XYZ file of C-alpha atoms in Angstrom:
714
model
C -17.950 -15.905 -35.665
C -18.936 -18.440 -33.071
C -16.095 -20.539 -31.650
C -15.673 -23.189 -28.948
C -12.985 -21.790 -26.398
C -9.717 -23.463 -26.834
C -8.414 -24.689 -23.406
C -5.077 -24.752 -22.001
C -5.267 -28.479 -21.864
C -6.176 -28.611 -25.666
C -3.329 -26.302 -26.406
C -0.944 -28.428 -24.446
C -2.030 -31.655 -25.880
C -1.520 -30.261 -29.531
C 2.035 -29.261 -28.772
C 3.744 -31.141 -26.118
C 4.684 -34.243 -27.995
C 7.600 -32.680 -29.827
C 8.504 -29.763 -27.613
C 12.055 -28.799 -28.460
C 13.646 -27.132 -25.508
C 12.831 -28.312 -22.010
C 14.076 -24.969 -20.791
C 11.579 -22.933 -22.873
C 8.242 -22.237 -21.404
C 6.608 -20.527 -18.326
C 4.240 -23.337 -17.719
C 0.942 -23.024 -15.801
C 1.070 -25.454 -13.057
C -2.154 -27.205 -14.227
C -0.226 -28.065 -17.405
C 2.656 -29.778 -15.453
C 1.276 -33.469 -15.120
C 1.223 -33.350 -19.071
C 4.718 -32.678 -18.822
C 5.673 -35.433 -16.509
C 7.730 -37.409 -18.991
C 9.961 -34.243 -20.040
C 10.272 -33.408 -16.338
C 11.526 -36.718 -15.395
C 13.814 -36.754 -18.410
C 15.238 -33.429 -17.376
C 16.068 -34.923 -13.901
C 13.098 -33.926 -11.645
C 12.782 -36.588 -8.762
C 9.552 -35.548 -7.373
C 5.892 -36.312 -8.533
C 4.939 -33.818 -11.356
C 1.429 -34.173 -10.326
C 2.082 -32.705 -6.939
C 3.162 -29.337 -8.930
C -0.402 -29.001 -10.450
C -2.067 -27.703 -7.212
C -1.021 -24.128 -6.364
C -2.683 -24.375 -2.917
C -0.392 -27.382 -1.861
C 3.241 -27.658 -0.987
C 5.674 -26.789 -2.633
C 3.926 -24.099 -4.578
C 1.717 -22.844 -1.800
C 4.970 -21.486 -0.264
C 5.602 -19.286 -3.354
C 4.014 -15.810 -3.237
C 3.783 -12.460 -4.977
C 5.824 -9.886 -3.071
C 5.714 -6.180 -4.034
C 6.410 -6.091 -7.768
C 8.122 -9.460 -7.814
C 8.087 -12.974 -6.076
C 9.290 -14.511 -2.757
C 8.727 -17.669 -0.795
C 8.113 -18.723 2.714
C 11.188 -20.190 4.265
C 9.736 -20.879 7.762
C 6.612 -21.660 9.576
C 6.413 -18.389 11.235
C 5.957 -16.258 8.092
C 9.728 -15.621 7.424
C 9.747 -14.585 3.721
C 12.661 -14.533 1.302
C 12.771 -12.099 -1.761
C 15.231 -9.930 -3.443
C 16.950 -7.019 -2.020
C 15.749 -5.058 -5.065
C 12.090 -6.289 -4.539
C 12.225 -5.045 -1.149
C 14.308 -1.900 -1.757
C 11.157 0.271 -1.395
C 10.640 -1.155 2.242
C 14.503 -0.846 2.920
C 14.369 2.979 1.733
C 11.168 3.554 3.690
C 12.948 2.623 6.745
C 16.125 4.745 6.161
C 16.650 7.810 8.396
C 19.393 10.120 9.468
C 19.850 7.800 12.528
C 19.911 4.578 10.937
C 20.904 4.319 7.066
C 19.308 0.958 6.258
C 20.206 1.322 2.528
C 23.897 1.509 2.955
C 24.462 -0.265 6.245
C 21.668 -2.732 6.049
C 19.439 -3.955 8.703
C 19.344 -6.915 11.252
C 16.306 -7.082 13.434
C 17.314 -7.668 17.101
C 14.449 -9.931 17.846
C 10.851 -9.963 16.450
C 10.054 -6.801 18.361
C 12.500 -4.834 16.417
C 11.375 -5.950 13.148
C 10.371 -2.725 11.054
C 6.973 -2.020 9.316
C 7.080 -1.863 5.605
C 5.480 1.112 3.608
C 1.792 0.869 3.962
C 1.029 0.099 0.357
C 3.439 -2.987 0.338
C 1.535 -6.245 -0.201
C 2.353 -10.078 0.002
C -0.305 -12.075 -1.952
C -0.690 -15.886 -1.242
C -2.660 -17.817 -3.799
C -5.281 -20.085 -2.389
C -7.246 -20.850 -5.350
C -7.168 -21.147 -9.200
C -10.165 -22.134 -11.172
C -11.097 -21.931 -14.735
C -14.190 -19.563 -15.378
C -13.937 -19.002 -19.235
C -17.708 -19.822 -19.891
C -18.667 -17.431 -17.041
C -16.755 -14.573 -18.351
C -17.684 -14.822 -21.959
C -21.432 -15.884 -21.992
C -22.687 -12.322 -22.011
C -19.987 -11.036 -24.512
C -20.831 -13.437 -27.238
C -22.297 -11.607 -30.213
C -21.185 -8.160 -29.054
C -18.373 -6.077 -30.502
C -16.222 -3.138 -29.312
C -16.899 -1.436 -26.130
C -19.976 -3.584 -25.609
C -17.780 -6.575 -25.615
C -15.360 -5.032 -23.286
C -17.941 -3.937 -20.907
C -19.613 -7.521 -20.897
C -16.121 -9.080 -20.049
C -15.349 -6.420 -17.571
C -18.794 -6.784 -15.683
C -18.418 -10.397 -15.595
C -14.934 -10.163 -14.228
C -16.049 -7.708 -11.353
C -19.047 -10.091 -10.423
C -16.848 -13.046 -10.291
C -14.490 -11.054 -7.946
C -17.294 -9.641 -5.954
C -18.704 -13.030 -5.455
C -15.328 -14.566 -4.543
C -14.498 -11.899 -2.117
C -17.815 -11.855 -0.335
C -16.643 -14.482 2.335
C -14.022 -11.884 3.345
C -10.231 -12.416 3.974
C -9.139 -12.877 0.209
C -8.532 -10.850 -2.789
C -9.518 -12.133 -6.044
C -8.747 -11.576 -9.603
C -9.605 -12.932 -13.102
C -6.600 -13.598 -15.469
C -6.807 -13.626 -19.173
C -5.021 -16.585 -20.622
C -4.068 -16.751 -24.470
C -5.442 -13.254 -24.998
C -9.204 -13.716 -24.344
C -9.286 -17.532 -25.066
C -9.297 -18.700 -21.455
C -10.038 -17.098 -18.143
C -9.017 -18.250 -14.548
C -10.342 -16.933 -11.158
C -7.405 -16.462 -8.723
C -8.050 -16.238 -4.918
C -5.259 -14.926 -2.809
C -4.822 -13.834 0.747
C -3.724 -10.242 0.802
C -1.240 -9.820 3.725
C -0.680 -6.105 4.572
C 1.447 -6.245 7.811
C 4.902 -6.927 6.311
C 8.068 -6.201 8.279
C 11.735 -6.024 7.465
C 13.755 -8.540 9.125
C 17.227 -8.604 7.380
C 18.949 -6.517 4.694
C 22.558 -6.803 3.817
C 24.236 -3.525 3.303
C 23.782 -1.893 -0.261
C 27.246 -2.960 -1.246
C 26.317 -6.617 -0.931
C 22.673 -6.562 -1.956
C 23.387 -4.110 -5.033
C 27.189 -4.880 -5.578
C 27.859 -3.654 -9.006
C 24.745 -1.587 -9.291
C 24.110 -0.508 -12.880
C 27.314 -1.456 -14.209
C 26.826 -5.130 -13.472
C 23.014 -5.054 -13.959
C 22.073 -7.749 -16.667
C 25.750 -8.783 -16.809
C 27.743 -11.924 -16.168
C 29.586 -12.695 -14.150
C 27.839 -11.320 -11.133
C 28.896 -11.065 -7.413
C 25.614 -9.780 -5.879
C 23.853 -10.801 -2.593
C 20.569 -9.721 -3.929
C 18.205 -10.950 -1.095
C 16.261 -9.770 1.941
C 14.259 -11.410 4.569
C 10.798 -10.099 5.444
C 8.213 -11.418 7.813
C 4.458 -11.508 7.306
C 1.923 -10.778 10.221
C -1.630 -11.179 10.740
C -4.239 -10.428 13.465
C -4.498 -12.811 16.495
C -7.493 -14.411 14.807
C -4.970 -15.610 11.965
C -6.582 -13.265 9.377
C -4.934 -10.544 7.333
C -4.773 -7.158 9.219
C -2.999 -3.864 8.861
C 0.162 -3.184 11.002
C -0.355 -3.626 14.807
C 2.128 -4.459 17.481
C 0.000 -7.005 18.618
C -0.317 -8.921 15.402
C 1.341 -12.387 15.297
C 3.465 -14.199 12.664
C 1.506 -15.538 9.731
C 1.672 -19.389 9.612
C 2.012 -20.197 5.828
C 0.384 -23.285 4.245
C 4.004 -24.405 3.373
C 7.611 -23.328 3.488
C 10.475 -24.329 1.463
C 13.351 -26.298 2.801
C 16.858 -24.981 2.094
C 19.371 -27.372 0.494
C 22.580 -27.912 2.312
C 24.222 -28.769 -1.114
C 24.859 -26.201 -3.905
C 24.185 -26.401 -7.682
C 26.690 -28.003 -10.111
C 26.764 -27.618 -13.843
C 24.342 -29.845 -15.467
C 22.121 -30.261 -12.390
C 18.312 -30.092 -12.888
C 16.823 -26.784 -11.662
C 13.296 -25.478 -11.597
C 11.833 -22.006 -10.684
C 8.402 -21.118 -9.527
C 7.309 -17.482 -9.515
C 5.066 -14.711 -10.799
C 6.494 -13.425 -14.052
C 4.958 -10.176 -15.192
C 4.334 -9.885 -18.755
C 5.629 -11.636 -21.981
C 4.760 -11.045 -25.607
C 5.837 -13.995 -27.496
C 2.269 -14.762 -29.058
C 1.919 -11.185 -30.249
C 1.370 -10.093 -33.972
C 4.435 -9.370 -36.323
C 3.235 -5.848 -36.554
C 3.562 -5.543 -32.654
C 7.183 -6.939 -32.820
C 8.049 -4.398 -35.508
C 6.507 -1.660 -33.384
C 8.374 -2.581 -30.356
C 11.811 -2.602 -32.221
C 11.178 0.195 -34.352
C 9.442 2.629 -32.027
C 8.620 1.494 -28.495
C 11.843 0.579 -27.116
C 13.940 3.443 -28.595
C 11.340 5.772 -26.960
C 11.719 4.127 -23.544
C 15.388 4.248 -23.571
C 15.267 7.914 -24.265
C 12.639 8.988 -21.983
C 13.983 6.781 -18.988
C 17.494 8.285 -19.402
C 16.186 11.840 -19.324
C 14.275 10.919 -16.186
C 17.320 9.360 -14.401
C 19.351 12.337 -15.516
C 16.770 14.849 -14.101
C 16.353 13.001 -10.726
C 20.263 12.695 -10.281
C 20.778 16.314 -11.235
C 17.980 17.527 -8.782
C 19.365 15.439 -5.973
C 23.031 16.198 -6.595
C 23.161 18.869 -3.727
C 20.354 17.477 -1.592
C 21.198 14.348 0.337
C 17.674 14.001 1.526
C 16.164 14.184 -1.867
C 18.618 11.467 -2.979
C 17.344 9.025 -0.095
C 13.857 9.828 -0.824
C 14.105 8.965 -4.738
C 16.586 6.211 -4.160
C 13.896 3.343 -4.902
C 12.508 5.178 -7.817
C 15.758 5.936 -9.291
C 16.965 2.386 -9.032
C 13.727 1.248 -10.739
C 14.133 3.854 -13.632
C 17.676 2.550 -14.042
C 16.727 -0.919 -14.228
C 13.845 -0.287 -16.728
C 16.128 1.816 -18.968
C 18.785 -0.832 -19.043
C 16.191 -3.414 -19.876
C 14.685 -1.581 -22.600
C 18.142 -1.116 -24.084
C 19.076 -4.748 -23.672
C 15.636 -5.678 -25.120
C 16.259 -3.753 -28.161
C 19.602 -4.972 -28.779
C 18.554 -8.771 -28.179
C 15.721 -8.447 -30.544
C 17.986 -7.029 -33.272
C 20.718 -9.716 -32.507
C 18.107 -12.501 -32.901
C 16.512 -10.786 -36.049
C 13.168 -11.187 -34.309
C 11.182 -8.892 -36.436
C 12.066 -10.604 -39.695
C 11.615 -14.175 -38.260
C 8.387 -13.261 -36.575
C 6.964 -11.703 -40.026
C 8.028 -14.797 -41.888
C 6.403 -17.064 -39.360
C 3.288 -15.098 -39.268
C 3.059 -15.059 -43.146
C 3.469 -18.886 -43.276
C 0.895 -19.219 -40.520
C -1.658 -17.019 -42.467
C -1.098 -18.898 -45.550
C -1.833 -22.366 -43.878
C -4.646 -20.944 -41.824
C -8.252 -21.847 -42.191
C -9.946 -19.058 -44.252
C -12.689 -18.673 -41.450
C -10.155 -16.741 -39.219
C -9.240 -14.129 -41.901
C -11.941 -11.568 -41.123
C -11.176 -11.548 -37.457
C -7.534 -11.235 -38.075
C -7.766 -8.571 -40.585
C -9.994 -6.552 -38.214
C -7.483 -7.336 -35.348
C -4.514 -5.858 -37.494
C -6.591 -2.619 -37.963
C -7.394 -2.142 -34.318
C -3.719 -2.625 -33.471
C -2.801 -0.029 -35.884
C -5.079 2.558 -34.235
C -3.230 1.653 -30.978
C 0.045 2.469 -32.335
C -1.260 6.003 -33.343
C -1.648 7.150 -29.649
C 1.388 5.035 -28.182
C 3.620 8.074 -27.625
C 0.924 10.183 -25.741
C -0.204 7.176 -23.604
C 3.277 6.509 -22.498
C 3.900 10.124 -21.448
C 0.499 10.478 -19.752
C 1.264 7.093 -17.809
C 4.579 8.402 -16.631
C 3.120 11.817 -15.465
C 1.248 9.787 -12.509
C 3.585 6.874 -12.101
C 6.774 8.875 -11.585
C 5.217 11.610 -9.375
C 3.950 11.531 -5.833
C 1.654 14.800 -5.280
C 0.259 14.755 -8.739
C -0.396 10.956 -8.601
C -2.030 11.575 -5.188
C -4.352 14.428 -6.605
C -5.470 12.364 -9.424
C -6.124 9.205 -7.323
C -8.307 11.450 -5.065
C -10.175 12.987 -8.080
C -10.793 9.574 -9.788
C -11.776 7.943 -6.471
C -14.409 10.735 -5.920
C -15.905 10.156 -9.321
C -16.038 6.412 -9.228
C -17.319 6.442 -5.427
C -20.353 8.192 -6.619
C -21.372 5.073 -8.602
C -22.562 1.695 -7.126
C -19.587 -0.257 -6.209
C -20.249 -2.928 -9.057
C -20.184 -0.133 -11.649
C -16.725 1.516 -10.620
C -13.678 1.249 -12.537
C -11.367 -1.759 -11.281
C -8.773 -0.046 -8.917
C -11.342 2.371 -7.283
C -13.803 -0.167 -5.769
C -14.410 -0.346 -2.076
C -11.893 -3.421 -1.949
C -9.215 -0.975 -3.544
C -9.455 1.690 -0.857
C -7.112 0.447 1.784
C -4.339 0.333 -0.980
C -5.119 3.775 -2.153
C -4.706 5.198 1.477
C -1.535 3.311 1.708
C -0.350 5.035 -1.400
C -1.195 8.384 0.087
C 0.436 7.499 3.495
C 3.700 6.769 1.898
C 4.257 9.952 -0.011
C 5.798 11.774 2.984
C 9.006 9.713 2.547
C 9.258 9.629 -1.166
C 8.608 13.474 -2.123
C 10.704 16.543 -2.762
C 8.841 19.458 -4.543
C 11.951 20.499 -6.556
C 12.387 16.967 -7.870
C 8.857 16.405 -8.676
C 8.594 19.595 -10.771
C 11.863 18.661 -12.507
C 10.232 15.336 -13.492
C 6.981 16.904 -14.623
C 9.163 19.520 -16.693
C 10.975 16.778 -18.535
C 7.663 14.763 -19.313
C 5.322 17.874 -20.118
C 7.945 19.370 -22.458
C 7.934 16.082 -24.421
C 3.989 16.284 -24.359
C 4.192 19.782 -25.727
C 6.159 18.589 -28.672
C 3.651 15.897 -29.843
C 1.708 16.647 -33.073
C -1.673 18.331 -32.588
C -3.693 15.197 -33.097
C -1.903 13.312 -30.278
C -2.429 15.991 -27.553
C -5.419 16.565 -25.460
C -6.645 20.138 -25.037
C -6.820 19.782 -21.287
C -2.899 19.513 -21.023
C -2.443 22.586 -23.352
C -4.940 24.734 -21.138
C -3.390 23.529 -17.946
C 0.367 23.713 -18.698
C 0.575 25.885 -21.747
C 2.207 25.311 -25.002
C 5.685 26.715 -24.335
C 8.574 25.873 -21.755
C 8.127 29.302 -20.003
C 4.208 28.955 -19.515
C 5.017 25.296 -18.404
C 7.609 26.530 -15.725
C 5.086 29.194 -14.583
C 2.078 27.094 -14.197
C 4.183 24.392 -12.348
C 5.659 26.956 -9.826
C 2.244 28.284 -9.018
C 0.719 24.861 -8.608
C 3.391 23.495 -6.196
C 3.578 26.817 -4.270
C -0.229 26.761 -3.741
C -0.834 23.074 -3.016
C -1.236 21.620 0.459
C -1.144 17.974 -0.611
C 2.329 17.751 0.728
C 0.992 17.427 4.217
C -0.364 14.011 4.912
C -3.358 15.096 7.074
C -4.527 17.130 4.038
C -4.272 14.110 1.698
C -6.119 11.902 4.102
C -8.822 14.217 4.828
C -9.559 14.549 1.238
C -9.345 10.949 0.989
C -12.270 10.602 3.502
C -14.464 12.857 1.341
C -13.366 11.145 -2.036
C -14.227 7.522 -0.759
C -17.800 8.842 -0.165
C -17.889 10.419 -3.532
C -18.279 13.864 -2.023
C -16.796 17.315 -2.386
C -13.105 17.295 -2.200
C -11.761 20.631 -0.526
C -10.196 23.037 -2.901
C -6.423 22.799 -3.676
C -4.355 23.891 -6.631
C -3.349 20.228 -7.603
C -6.699 18.790 -6.969
C -8.213 21.395 -9.523
C -5.302 20.271 -11.978
C -6.289 16.755 -11.271
C -9.815 17.265 -12.010
C -9.052 18.318 -15.737
C -6.322 15.688 -16.019
C -8.850 12.982 -15.029
C -11.244 14.375 -17.531
C -8.707 13.720 -20.192
C -7.958 10.261 -18.804
C -11.596 9.278 -19.133
C -11.840 10.480 -22.608
C -8.748 8.510 -23.553
C -10.231 5.283 -21.728
C -13.439 5.580 -23.650
C -11.609 5.305 -26.917
C -9.085 2.641 -25.795
C -11.825 0.511 -24.239
C -13.582 0.141 -27.463
C -10.363 -0.997 -29.182
C -9.487 -3.211 -26.297
C -12.917 -4.868 -26.520
C -12.487 -5.433 -30.255
C -8.973 -7.067 -29.717
C -10.384 -9.101 -26.845
C -12.973 -10.504 -29.185
C -10.705 -10.948 -32.208
C -7.411 -12.162 -30.848
C -8.734 -15.535 -30.136
C -8.975 -16.206 -33.941
C -5.337 -15.323 -34.242
C -4.443 -17.513 -31.241
C -6.450 -20.405 -32.890
C -4.687 -19.934 -36.074
C -1.209 -19.834 -34.237
C -2.022 -22.801 -32.281
C -2.783 -24.974 -35.415
C 0.376 -23.689 -36.938
C 2.598 -24.442 -33.988
C 0.999 -27.949 -33.782
C 2.201 -28.527 -37.342
C 5.744 -27.557 -36.187
C 5.638 -29.562 -33.219
C 6.484 -26.445 -31.090
C 5.367 -25.890 -27.478
C 2.644 -23.489 -26.806
C 2.157 -21.914 -23.354
C 0.427 -18.806 -22.423
C 2.166 -15.445 -22.283
C 2.982 -14.461 -18.762
C 0.634 -12.266 -17.039
C 1.621 -12.147 -13.268
C 0.124 -15.518 -12.501
C 2.137 -18.478 -10.989
C 4.314 -20.275 -13.575
C 6.928 -23.009 -13.452
C 10.089 -23.056 -15.590
C 12.499 -25.863 -15.566
C 16.059 -26.737 -17.055
C 19.446 -27.046 -15.757
C 22.388 -25.175 -14.355
C 24.286 -24.195 -17.608
C 27.318 -22.178 -18.823
C 27.094 -19.209 -21.228
C 28.807 -19.020 -24.617
C 27.649 -15.575 -25.886
C 30.128 -14.925 -28.579
C 32.898 -16.307 -30.540
C 35.876 -17.529 -28.232
C 33.898 -16.261 -25.142
C 32.838 -18.709 -22.408
C 31.539 -18.150 -19.006
C 31.439 -20.579 -16.078
C 28.031 -21.003 -14.572
C 29.288 -20.444 -10.931
C 30.900 -17.290 -9.464
C 32.933 -17.024 -6.208
C 34.016 -14.541 -3.542
C 37.285 -14.183 -5.322
C 35.512 -12.196 -7.905
C 34.204 -9.742 -5.278
C 37.816 -8.993 -4.340
C 38.756 -8.597 -8.047
C 36.173 -6.196 -8.640
C 36.539 -4.110 -5.423
C 37.765 -0.539 -5.992
C 36.646 0.849 -2.620
C 34.335 3.155 -4.706
C 30.503 2.851 -5.270
C 29.299 0.490 -6.838
C 32.407 -1.675 -6.230
C 32.766 -0.820 -2.566
C 32.759 -4.154 -0.884
C 32.261 -3.872 2.969
C 35.294 -4.340 5.041
C 33.698 -7.021 7.130
C 33.050 -8.961 3.922
C 36.479 -8.488 2.561
C 37.986 -9.610 6.074
C 35.757 -12.496 6.100
C 36.982 -13.518 2.578
C 40.460 -13.101 3.335
C 40.019 -15.354 6.567
C 38.744 -18.157 4.362
C 36.417 -19.594 6.996
C 33.540 -20.825 4.829
C 32.540 -23.793 7.011
C 29.766 -25.854 5.565
C 28.979 -23.442 2.877
C 32.054 -23.952 0.827
C 31.749 -25.723 -2.575
C 33.427 -29.188 -2.196
C 34.940 -29.178 -5.684
C 35.954 -25.332 -5.824
C 37.219 -25.307 -2.051
C 35.683 -21.639 -1.602
C 32.647 -19.699 -1.219
C 30.222 -19.552 -4.242
C 28.082 -16.305 -4.736
C 25.923 -16.537 -7.914
C 25.061 -19.181 -10.501
C 23.461 -19.352 -13.977
C 20.744 -21.710 -15.349
C 18.835 -21.818 -18.814
C 15.467 -21.184 -16.805
C 12.766 -19.136 -18.758
C 12.234 -15.902 -16.594
C 11.246 -12.365 -17.184
C 10.269 -9.373 -15.077
C 8.205 -10.211 -12.040
C 10.495 -13.322 -11.586
C 12.711 -11.369 -9.433
C 12.834 -13.163 -5.975
C 11.526 -16.665 -7.454
C 12.891 -19.584 -5.683
C 15.131 -21.852 -7.702
C 14.713 -25.543 -6.535
C 16.838 -28.699 -7.179
C 15.634 -32.047 -8.417
C 14.216 -32.852 -4.857
C 12.331 -29.650 -4.520
C 14.896 -28.031 -2.086
C 15.733 -24.346 -2.280
C 19.186 -23.723 -4.011
C 18.852 -20.264 -5.305
C 17.098 -17.090 -5.612
C 16.553 -15.423 -9.110
C 17.436 -11.798 -9.518
C 18.507 -11.157 -13.091
C 19.169 -12.281 -16.622
C 22.142 -11.913 -18.592
C 22.333 -8.956 -21.086
C 22.079 -11.216 -24.170
C 18.715 -12.465 -22.972
C 16.913 -9.370 -21.783
C 14.793 -9.718 -25.036
C 13.338 -12.835 -24.104
C 10.046 -11.285 -23.000
C 9.375 -11.118 -26.699
C 11.690 -13.710 -28.397
C 13.098 -16.877 -26.786
C 16.650 -17.697 -28.014
C 18.133 -20.772 -26.246
C 21.600 -19.916 -27.270
C 21.593 -16.890 -25.013
C 18.780 -17.216 -22.348
C 20.121 -17.493 -18.891
C 18.890 -16.607 -15.545
C 20.967 -15.354 -12.632
C 20.700 -16.612 -9.150
C 21.988 -15.961 -5.610
C 23.470 -19.199 -4.398
C 21.849 -20.092 -0.949
C 25.217 -21.013 0.402
C 26.294 -17.458 -0.031
C 23.244 -16.205 2.001
C 24.014 -18.888 4.584
C 27.607 -17.840 4.896
C 26.789 -14.071 5.209
C 24.376 -14.870 7.960
C 26.606 -17.171 9.800
C 30.038 -15.422 9.431
C 29.859 -11.722 8.117
C 26.690 -10.043 9.387
C 25.550 -12.712 11.796
C 21.934 -13.504 12.439
C 22.080 -17.096 13.891
C 18.482 -17.026 15.151
C 17.414 -16.668 11.491
C 19.306 -19.662 10.306
C 18.012 -21.857 13.068
C 14.490 -20.594 12.170
C 15.260 -21.756 8.396
C 16.583 -25.117 9.689
C 20.147 -24.879 8.396
C 23.402 -24.998 10.272
C 24.585 -21.968 11.930
C 28.363 -22.688 11.776
């Protein structure tokens, strides 16, 4: 059917009049002028129109950092993000001589700032424009793979035209599942350096025991600095590079948050699924999340067992292990939360009512969409394991990158798969270079054994013959094949990887290697799976807008807010500092203090507060950072802001737009908010900037950094 694209502005106009919860919603900045009345009523003292432009202050100070968010806090490229967002950088710089993980790091001047891992990036958004008609003009009237290719070709062309001027990295973001598309232009900063990291026992105080829990007492922050070439343009690491001059930087408030105060967060939330179908909700609850919990736990156990007697391996896999633990706990919390909110039943009832009220012209597309989604579910287990085979390995991932790059580089650049074009080669090279500090053969083989044993147990229809031929059908065959592959490969040597990279990027022959040979077969399997998935994805891209239109119409009758699911584009959430009452007779204050650090301290990981911190708490010299009402030093605080993964490191602002906190977590009861928003439980957890200032002033001093951020040193 032919439809007029439903714009974000129209969606907003249909639903904002009766938006029920000011704290619900990850809003596009362009939507905020329409929210001016509710923003003012919530307590915002600025001009909402100034929040609409991502290239102007204050939003131009907010950037993507690694897998999360960060914000510039000085005019010389000083960048604030989470300790866990920068954990890979901290781990990359760890050595036997300087344990940056456990001891932390304070640069002794700018010459002492340490280079991040080569694949670490900071992206500064400098443009955001709607390109819906341009993306869809050649797709209309097509179906399946043809529809997918038309959209993908348009996206590549738009990106290529955008990047032709040089100095920027561009992308096309899909809003409302194929309804609207936006071109995003970003400076890609590649010379990022470690400036200040607190010790592990501050930056990760409580570790997995406290993860997703409240109360928290964690100083989850790190300071980095972005550098550019002397011409002011992005450039790889060079000792002669100069600090990047950002378009804006945030001013740090000297006052802290109080219960009921207005709060606002800007960041790059990863992915939410609140606008998905009832069947997708059911699959997530019944199948996907239980599978994730089980597999992630197995990988955690595997890595910990393999590194138990190998301190070097523990260091190399510290960042990966931390990520797995976080993902495992998130999946478990998401499952528990969705069950608690009875989300499957509520979403099914809501969808049934929506379909009953929907215009009949949407029915053919919606029925076809449901059939395509059912086909996706049939291959979900296999796709999950195959994805982990590359994402959780170093050498195998490198071999597969090289082989896929070789295949794609033989094509004209515009026809190559996204991720393997000329614009992507520097990032691929960075991935290949960082392997050396993140790889141990014993650990990698253990990871592959765990994953491939699971793959061997899949039904015949879900396995690809390439895997059976390479790894066998029994554990004994698998073990023998892995031992042979890793005994014979030379990809553990950086020079060997990079020499093959030079051949692969030209589309030429890659020098023989045991793992490269394996990767050749695995990439063939990857290509086969992609052909099938792209046909389904094309259909879903074509069909979902009808489902979305029916949903928009239904939400309008309910007076409910409609905002696009998160997709790693810049979003704004607003609400207030608020306490938590998760269960009968259980109430939590929205602020924690250093007293809780002492109460939790056991002198054993993960509650082994550093001695300088305990001494400073005992001394009680909190200076200007003490809370005037509590008469002590605050640590973390809660808001009802709408957040999800990717919001880690997002700055939290007060009513005047000043920096008061740094987002780093959610409470256990709200982990499921990526699928289902429940205002009773949704809270976000933040580092109080007064705690950061106190640590830099009194505990692990860095007075020059405080001066650079324009805050008192006392």
